[in-house]
Amino acid sequence: MLPATPDLFEQVPRGFFGPLSGPLAPLYWSVLARFYQYEFERDPFFLLKETALEIIEHILRESDLWGERREEILGDARVDLADEVEAERQAARRMLERLEKSGWLHFEYRSSAGGPVLNFHAYAARILEVLMRTARGEQPILQGYAHSIAALLKPD
């Protein structure tokens, strides 16, 4: 008999995958992937909250979804849609808040960095690593018995 299936949602919040579902998923993926690149694929780098908001604003400006689904992205935020800069800032704040509330990331204050710094939760970083590899079309890293068998079967 197989062991009991572990409960994923004892480790990961229930709404964790919410931002990556629905019509805005490509937008949230772009934000998460960019944050991941800054956090893990560069020299040690602190991503301040203000910088994170600017990154989201840039992603919004470059995205077709911003033009097509602006009201949906803004939600119930009260903003003059004619003020493009303020609309982008409010949308960026709302998106960042959703990523925080769903459990992808959090901010902690670091005086040496000059303010709140973005941090991924450990489980989110592991999941993002797999998603980044998948998005890049990379082969999975084989571990344990599967790796040993593959290494033995591989011709010299």
C-alpha positions as a printed NumPy array, in Angstrom:
array([[  0.   ,   0.   ,   0.   ],
       [  1.203,   3.499,  -0.816],
       [  1.858,   5.99 ,   1.966],
       [ -0.73 ,   8.707,   2.539],
       [ -0.622,  11.575,   0.071],
       [  0.995,  14.592,   1.72 ],
       [ -1.244,  17.617,   2.103],
       [  0.306,  20.276,  -0.118],
       [ -1.824,  22.966,   1.448],
       [ -0.298,  22.42 ,   4.856],
       [  2.897,  23.818,   3.303],
       [  1.526,  26.203,   0.675],
       [ -1.42 ,  28.617,   1.182],
       [ -4.637,  27.573,  -0.545],
       [ -4.765,  30.643,  -2.783],
       [ -1.123,  30.274,  -3.804],
       [ -1.784,  29.316,  -7.425],
       [ -4.586,  31.877,  -7.868],
       [ -2.442,  34.537,  -9.563],
       [ -1.29 ,  31.949, -12.123],
       [ -4.825,  31.043, -13.115],
       [ -7.333,  32.936, -15.19 ],
       [ -6.888,  35.539, -17.907],
       [ -4.257,  37.564, -15.995],
       [ -1.965,  34.556, -15.465],
       [  0.544,  35.627, -18.166],
       [  0.898,  39.013, -16.487],
       [  1.47 ,  37.541, -13.032],
       [  3.882,  35.002, -14.491],
       [  5.907,  37.821, -16.076],
       [  6.119,  39.57 , -12.707],
       [  7.1  ,  36.442, -10.777],
       [  9.655,  35.401, -13.393],
       [ 11.247,  38.856, -13.434],
       [ 11.41 ,  38.976,  -9.629],
       [ 12.945,  35.491,  -9.62 ],
       [ 15.602,  36.602, -12.107],
       [ 16.494,  39.608,  -9.969],
       [ 16.538,  37.574,  -6.773],
       [ 18.326,  34.407,  -7.883],
       [ 19.982,  34.899, -11.262],
       [ 22.094,  37.97 , -10.603],
       [ 24.828,  38.891,  -8.217],
       [ 23.494,  39.439,  -4.719],
       [ 20.794,  41.999,  -5.197],
       [ 18.143,  43.461,  -2.921],
       [ 14.869,  44.191,  -4.634],
       [ 13.334,  47.085,  -2.743],
       [  9.545,  47.343,  -2.682],
       [  9.664,  50.583,  -4.662],
       [ 11.789,  48.899,  -7.338],
       [  9.399,  45.934,  -7.41 ],
       [  6.532,  48.339,  -8.114],
       [  8.515,  49.977, -10.923],
       [  9.189,  46.551, -12.46 ],
       [  5.479,  45.739, -12.421],
       [  4.67 ,  49.111, -13.981],
       [  7.143,  48.421, -16.78 ],
       [  5.635,  44.962, -17.354],
       [  2.166,  46.524, -17.475],
       [  3.236,  49.112, -20.07 ],
       [  4.707,  46.363, -22.264],
       [  1.714,  44.029, -21.933],
       [ -1.282,  43.847, -24.251],
       [ -3.312,  42.747, -21.221],
       [ -2.916,  46.2  , -19.675],
       [ -4.797,  47.729, -22.586],
       [ -7.343,  44.927, -22.834],
       [ -8.11 ,  44.324, -19.144],
       [ -7.182,  47.545, -17.374],
       [-10.383,  47.729, -15.302],
       [-10.034,  44.093, -14.231],
       [ -6.397,  44.615, -13.217],
       [ -7.292,  47.751, -11.248],
       [-10.241,  46.049,  -9.579],
       [-12.034,  48.341,  -7.166],
       [ -9.164,  50.826,  -6.931],
       [-10.442,  54.361,  -7.35 ],
       [ -8.264,  55.953,  -9.956],
       [ -8.711,  58.358, -12.85 ],
       [ -8.125,  56.139, -15.896],
       [ -7.021,  59.212, -17.843],
       [ -4.028,  59.516, -15.496],
       [ -1.936,  56.731, -16.969],
       [  0.914,  57.022, -14.461],
       [ -1.414,  56.823, -11.451],
       [ -3.385,  53.955, -13.017],
       [ -0.171,  51.97 , -13.565],
       [  0.981,  52.651, -10.002],
       [ -2.35 ,  51.543,  -8.516],
       [ -2.407,  48.419, -10.684],
       [  1.167,  47.586,  -9.672],
       [  0.294,  48.004,  -5.991],
       [ -2.751,  45.784,  -6.39 ],
       [ -0.8  ,  43.061,  -8.185],
       [  2.016,  43.128,  -5.636],
       [ -0.505,  42.939,  -2.799],
       [ -2.168,  39.915,  -4.412],
       [  1.189,  38.13 ,  -4.72 ],
       [  1.87 ,  38.862,  -1.04 ],
       [ -1.565,  37.725,   0.128],
       [ -1.447,  34.535,  -1.936],
       [  1.859,  33.58 ,  -0.317],
       [  4.42 ,  34.023,  -3.088],
       [  6.497,  36.681,  -1.387],
       [  6.817,  38.994,   1.555],
       [  8.792,  42.099,   2.416],
       [ 11.093,  42.6  ,   5.359],
       [ 12.663,  45.844,   6.39 ],
       [ 16.44 ,  46.041,   6.045],
       [ 18.04 ,  49.258,   7.145],
       [ 21.199,  48.406,   5.18 ],
       [ 19.124,  48.281,   1.976],
       [ 17.16 ,  51.403,   2.814],
       [ 13.684,  49.945,   3.138],
       [ 11.465,  46.911,   2.665],
       [ 13.156,  44.169,   0.613],
       [ 11.353,  41.488,  -1.404],
       [ 11.795,  37.896,  -0.254],
       [ 10.253,  34.761,  -1.685],
       [  8.952,  32.218,   0.779],
       [ 11.145,  29.079,   0.621],
       [  8.384,  26.929,  -0.903],
       [  7.659,  29.637,  -3.494],
       [ 11.317,  29.837,  -4.511],
       [ 11.443,  26.058,  -5.027],
       [  8.246,  26.071,  -7.083],
       [  9.432,  29.066,  -9.12 ],
       [ 12.706,  27.318,  -9.889],
       [ 10.783,  24.395, -11.394],
       [  8.455,  26.726, -13.292],
       [ 11.398,  28.722, -14.69 ],
       [ 13.112,  25.532, -15.871],
       [  9.852,  24.38 , -17.436],
       [  9.298,  27.738, -19.157],
       [ 12.816,  27.544, -20.598],
       [ 12.246,  24.014, -21.884],
       [ 15.034,  22.634, -19.698],
       [ 15.14 ,  18.953, -18.839],
       [ 14.419,  18.067, -15.231],
       [ 17.339,  17.332, -12.969],
       [ 17.349,  13.603, -12.271],
       [ 18.006,  12.579,  -8.711],
       [ 18.344,   9.359,  -6.759],
       [ 17.799,   6.027,  -8.468],
       [ 16.553,   7.556, -11.704],
       [ 19.777,   9.54 , -12.037],
       [ 21.939,   6.509, -11.271],
       [ 20.127,   4.36 , -13.831],
       [ 20.3  ,   7.095, -16.472],
       [ 24.036,   7.541, -15.843],
       [ 24.64 ,   3.793, -16.224],
       [ 22.639,   3.595, -19.444],
       [ 24.262,   6.653, -20.985],
       [ 26.841,   5.646, -23.617],
       [ 30.377,   6.944, -23.027]])
